[in-house]
Short mmCIF file of N, CA and C in Angstrom, two decimals:
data_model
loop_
_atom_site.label_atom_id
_atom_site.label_comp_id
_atom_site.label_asym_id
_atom_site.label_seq_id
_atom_site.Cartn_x
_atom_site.Cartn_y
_atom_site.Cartn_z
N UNK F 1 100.87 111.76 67.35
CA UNK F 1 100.68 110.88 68.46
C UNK F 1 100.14 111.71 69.63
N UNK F 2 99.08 110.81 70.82
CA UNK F 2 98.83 111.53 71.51
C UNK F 2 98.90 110.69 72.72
N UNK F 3 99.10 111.45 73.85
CA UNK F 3 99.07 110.56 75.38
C UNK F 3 97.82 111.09 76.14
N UNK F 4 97.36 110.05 77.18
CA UNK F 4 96.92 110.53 78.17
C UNK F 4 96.87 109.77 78.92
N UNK F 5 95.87 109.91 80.18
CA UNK F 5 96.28 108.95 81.52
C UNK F 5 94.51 109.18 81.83
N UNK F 6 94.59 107.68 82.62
CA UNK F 6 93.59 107.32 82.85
C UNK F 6 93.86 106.77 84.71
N UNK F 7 93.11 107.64 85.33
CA UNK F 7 92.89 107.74 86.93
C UNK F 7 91.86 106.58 87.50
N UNK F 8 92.18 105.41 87.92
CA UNK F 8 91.20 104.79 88.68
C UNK F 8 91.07 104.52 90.24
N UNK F 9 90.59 105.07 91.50
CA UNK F 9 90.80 104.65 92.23
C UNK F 9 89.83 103.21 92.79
N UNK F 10 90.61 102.65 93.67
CA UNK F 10 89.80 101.16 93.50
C UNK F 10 89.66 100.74 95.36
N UNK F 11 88.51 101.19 95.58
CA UNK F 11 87.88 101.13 96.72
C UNK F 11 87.10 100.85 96.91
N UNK F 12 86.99 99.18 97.50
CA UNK F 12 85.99 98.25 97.38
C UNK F 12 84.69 98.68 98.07
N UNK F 13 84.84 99.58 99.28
CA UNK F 13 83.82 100.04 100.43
C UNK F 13 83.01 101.34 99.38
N UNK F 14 83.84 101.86 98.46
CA UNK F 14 83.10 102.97 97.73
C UNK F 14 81.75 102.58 96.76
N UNK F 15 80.61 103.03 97.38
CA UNK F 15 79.32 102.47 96.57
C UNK F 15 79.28 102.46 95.21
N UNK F 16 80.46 103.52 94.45
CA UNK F 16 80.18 103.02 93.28
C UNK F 16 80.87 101.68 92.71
N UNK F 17 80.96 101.13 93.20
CA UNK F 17 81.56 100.07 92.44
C UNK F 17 80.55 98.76 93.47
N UNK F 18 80.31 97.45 92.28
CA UNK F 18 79.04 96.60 92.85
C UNK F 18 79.67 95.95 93.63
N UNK F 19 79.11 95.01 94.21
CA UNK F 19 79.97 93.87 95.43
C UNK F 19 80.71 93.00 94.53
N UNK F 20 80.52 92.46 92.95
CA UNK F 20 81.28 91.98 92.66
C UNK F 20 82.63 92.24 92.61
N UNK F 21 82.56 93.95 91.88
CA UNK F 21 83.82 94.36 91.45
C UNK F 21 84.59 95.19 92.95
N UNK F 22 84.13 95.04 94.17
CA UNK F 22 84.51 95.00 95.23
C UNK F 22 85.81 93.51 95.80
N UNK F 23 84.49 92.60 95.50
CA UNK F 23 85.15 91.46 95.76
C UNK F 23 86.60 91.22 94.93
N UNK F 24 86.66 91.46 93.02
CA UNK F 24 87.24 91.64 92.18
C UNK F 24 88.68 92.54 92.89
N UNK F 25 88.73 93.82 93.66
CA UNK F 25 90.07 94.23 94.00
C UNK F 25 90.10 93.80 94.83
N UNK F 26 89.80 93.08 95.99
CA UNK F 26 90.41 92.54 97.19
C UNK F 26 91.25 91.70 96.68
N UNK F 27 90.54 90.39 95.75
CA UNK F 27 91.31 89.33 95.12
C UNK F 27 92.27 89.76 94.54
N UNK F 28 92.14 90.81 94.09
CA UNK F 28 93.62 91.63 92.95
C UNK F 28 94.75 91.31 93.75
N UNK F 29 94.35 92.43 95.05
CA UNK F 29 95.91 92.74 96.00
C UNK F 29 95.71 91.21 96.64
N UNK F 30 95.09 90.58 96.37
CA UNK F 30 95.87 88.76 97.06
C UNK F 30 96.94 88.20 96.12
N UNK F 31 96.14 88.59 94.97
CA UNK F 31 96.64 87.63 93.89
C UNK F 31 98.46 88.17 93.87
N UNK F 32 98.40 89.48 93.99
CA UNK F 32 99.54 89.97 93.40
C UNK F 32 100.39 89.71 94.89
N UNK F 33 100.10 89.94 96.16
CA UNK F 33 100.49 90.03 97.26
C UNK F 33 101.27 88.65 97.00
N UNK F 34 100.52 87.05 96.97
CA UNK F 34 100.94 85.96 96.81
C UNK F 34 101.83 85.49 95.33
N UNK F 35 101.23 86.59 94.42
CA UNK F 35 102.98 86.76 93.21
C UNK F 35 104.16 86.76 93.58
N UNK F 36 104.47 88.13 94.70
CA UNK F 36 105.28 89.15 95.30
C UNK F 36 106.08 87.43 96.10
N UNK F 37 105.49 86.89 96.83
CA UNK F 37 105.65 85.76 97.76
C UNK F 37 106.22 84.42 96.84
N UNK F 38 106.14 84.35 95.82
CA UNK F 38 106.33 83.05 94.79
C UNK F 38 107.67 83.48 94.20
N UNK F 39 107.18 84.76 94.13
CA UNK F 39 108.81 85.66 93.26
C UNK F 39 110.17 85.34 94.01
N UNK F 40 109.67 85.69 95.24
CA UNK F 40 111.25 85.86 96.43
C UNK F 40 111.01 84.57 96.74
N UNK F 41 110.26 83.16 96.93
CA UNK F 41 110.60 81.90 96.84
C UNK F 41 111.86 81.28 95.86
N UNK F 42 111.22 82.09 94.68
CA UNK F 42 111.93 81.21 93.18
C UNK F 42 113.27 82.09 93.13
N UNK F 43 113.60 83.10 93.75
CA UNK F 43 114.81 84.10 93.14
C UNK F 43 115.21 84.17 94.33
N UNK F 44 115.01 83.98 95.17
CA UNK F 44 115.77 84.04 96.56
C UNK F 44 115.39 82.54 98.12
N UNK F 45 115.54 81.43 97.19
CA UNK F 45 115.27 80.40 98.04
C UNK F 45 115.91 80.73 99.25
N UNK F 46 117.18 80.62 99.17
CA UNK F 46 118.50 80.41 100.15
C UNK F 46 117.80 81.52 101.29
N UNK F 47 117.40 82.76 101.00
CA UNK F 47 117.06 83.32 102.43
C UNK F 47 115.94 82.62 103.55
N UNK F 48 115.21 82.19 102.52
CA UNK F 48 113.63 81.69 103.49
C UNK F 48 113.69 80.26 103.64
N UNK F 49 113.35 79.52 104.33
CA UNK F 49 112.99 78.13 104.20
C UNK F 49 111.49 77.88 104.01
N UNK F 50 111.08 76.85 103.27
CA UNK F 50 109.79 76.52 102.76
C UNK F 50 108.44 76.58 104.35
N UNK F 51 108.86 76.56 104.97
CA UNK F 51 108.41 77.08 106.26
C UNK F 51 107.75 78.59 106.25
N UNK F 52 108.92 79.34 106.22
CA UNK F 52 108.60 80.63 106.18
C UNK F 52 107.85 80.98 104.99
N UNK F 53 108.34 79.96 103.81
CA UNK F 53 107.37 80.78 102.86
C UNK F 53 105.67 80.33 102.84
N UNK F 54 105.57 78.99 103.39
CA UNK F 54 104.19 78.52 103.51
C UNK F 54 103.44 79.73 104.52
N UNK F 55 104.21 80.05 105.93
CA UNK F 55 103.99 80.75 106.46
C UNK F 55 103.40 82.05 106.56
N UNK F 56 104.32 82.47 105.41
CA UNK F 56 103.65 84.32 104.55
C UNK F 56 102.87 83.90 103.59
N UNK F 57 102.46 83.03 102.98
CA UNK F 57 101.79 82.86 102.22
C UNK F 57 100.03 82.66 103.11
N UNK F 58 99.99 81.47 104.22
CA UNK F 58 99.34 81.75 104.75
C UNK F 58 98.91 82.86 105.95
N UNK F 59 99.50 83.65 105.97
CA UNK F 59 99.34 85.02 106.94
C UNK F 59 98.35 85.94 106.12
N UNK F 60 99.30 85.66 104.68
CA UNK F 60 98.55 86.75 103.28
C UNK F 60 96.84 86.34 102.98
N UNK F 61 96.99 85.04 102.84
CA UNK F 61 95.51 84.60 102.92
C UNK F 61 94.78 85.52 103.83
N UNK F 62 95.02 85.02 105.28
CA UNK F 62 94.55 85.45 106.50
C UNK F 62 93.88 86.57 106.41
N UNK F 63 94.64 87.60 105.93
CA UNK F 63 94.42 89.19 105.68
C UNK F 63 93.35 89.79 105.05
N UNK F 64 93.74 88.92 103.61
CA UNK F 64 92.29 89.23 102.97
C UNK F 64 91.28 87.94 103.33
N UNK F 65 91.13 87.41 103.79
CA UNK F 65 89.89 86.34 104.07
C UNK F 65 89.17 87.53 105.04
N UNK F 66 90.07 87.92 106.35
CA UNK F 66 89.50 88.69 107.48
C UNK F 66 88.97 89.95 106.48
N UNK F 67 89.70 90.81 105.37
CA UNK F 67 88.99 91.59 104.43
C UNK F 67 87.86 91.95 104.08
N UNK F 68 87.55 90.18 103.21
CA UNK F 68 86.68 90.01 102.81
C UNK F 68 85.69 89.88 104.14
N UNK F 69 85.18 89.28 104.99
CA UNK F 69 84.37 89.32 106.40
C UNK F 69 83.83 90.70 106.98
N UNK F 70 85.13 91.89 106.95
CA UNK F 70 84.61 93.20 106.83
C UNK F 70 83.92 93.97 106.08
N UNK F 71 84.26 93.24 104.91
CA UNK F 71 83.27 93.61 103.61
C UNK F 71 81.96 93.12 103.61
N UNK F 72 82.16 91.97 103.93
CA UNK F 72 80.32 91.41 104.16
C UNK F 72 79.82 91.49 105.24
N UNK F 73 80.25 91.86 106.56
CA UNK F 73 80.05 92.65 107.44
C UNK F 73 79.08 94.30 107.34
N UNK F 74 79.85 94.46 106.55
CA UNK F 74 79.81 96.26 106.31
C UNK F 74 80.84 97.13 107.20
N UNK F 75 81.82 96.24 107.89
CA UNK F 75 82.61 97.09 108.16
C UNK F 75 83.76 97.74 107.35
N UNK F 76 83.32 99.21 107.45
CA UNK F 76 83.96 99.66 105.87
C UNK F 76 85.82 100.40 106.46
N UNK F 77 86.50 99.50 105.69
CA UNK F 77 87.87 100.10 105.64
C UNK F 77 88.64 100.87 104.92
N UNK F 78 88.06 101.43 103.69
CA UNK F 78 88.13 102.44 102.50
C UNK F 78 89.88 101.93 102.51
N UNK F 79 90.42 100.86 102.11
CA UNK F 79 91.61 101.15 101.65
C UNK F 79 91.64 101.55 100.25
N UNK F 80 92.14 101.86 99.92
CA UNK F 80 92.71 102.02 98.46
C UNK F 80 93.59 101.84 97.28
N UNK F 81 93.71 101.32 96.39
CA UNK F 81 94.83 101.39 95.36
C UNK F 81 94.39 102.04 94.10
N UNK F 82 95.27 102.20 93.24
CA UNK F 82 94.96 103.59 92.15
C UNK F 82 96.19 103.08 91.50
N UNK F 83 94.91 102.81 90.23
CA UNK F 83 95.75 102.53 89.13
C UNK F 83 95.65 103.41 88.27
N UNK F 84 97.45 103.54 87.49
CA UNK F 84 97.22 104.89 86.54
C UNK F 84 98.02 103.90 85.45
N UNK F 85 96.69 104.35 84.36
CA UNK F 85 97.63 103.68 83.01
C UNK F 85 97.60 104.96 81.86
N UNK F 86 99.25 104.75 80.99
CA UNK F 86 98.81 105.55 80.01
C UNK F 86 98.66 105.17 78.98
N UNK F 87 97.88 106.02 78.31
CA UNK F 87 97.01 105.62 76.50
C UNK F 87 97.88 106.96 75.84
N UNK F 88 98.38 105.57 74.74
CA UNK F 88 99.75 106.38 73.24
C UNK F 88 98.54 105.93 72.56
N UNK F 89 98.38 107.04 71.59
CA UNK F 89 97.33 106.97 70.32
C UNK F 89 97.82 107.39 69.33
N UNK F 90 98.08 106.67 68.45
CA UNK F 90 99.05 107.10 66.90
C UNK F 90 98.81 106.50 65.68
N UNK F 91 99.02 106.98 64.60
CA UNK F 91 99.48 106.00 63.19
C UNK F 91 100.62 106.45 63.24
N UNK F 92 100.94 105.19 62.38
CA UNK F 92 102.03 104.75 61.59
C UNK F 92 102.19 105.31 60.14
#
């Protein structure tokens, strides 16, 4: 068996990557941002009221909509996320 790891950093402002797959991680960290937000709805009603959660939910929008605007702007914000996955290679 063998391991290894695979390094991606994912920076929409970085030219190598096209405007699609730019557009592609902004939507990522929404998608998951508004997971994160559905999660603590369903497993922790009793703290928030449906208020607050419409609330963060629309703030989260907000964030990346204004994102995306900097992006088609060209105003470049180099955030980043970095995904590391590892690869098991074996028989049985």
């Amino acid at each position: 068996m063998t391991t290894g790891y695979v390094l991606m950093d994912l920076t929409p402002d970085n030219p190598k990557y096209s405007k699609e797959m730019a557009y592609q991680i902004i939507n990522t960290g929404r998608y998951a941002s508004l997971e994160r937000i559905q999660t603590v709805a369903d497993t922790m009603s009793e703290y928030f009221s449906d208020q607050e959660i419409e609330k963060m939910i629309c703030l989260t929008n907000e964030k990346y909509d204004t994102r995306i605007r900097q992006y088609e702007s060209g105003e470049k914000q180099w955030d980043t996320d970095v995904l590391l996955t590892m690869v098991i290679r074996g028989i049985k």
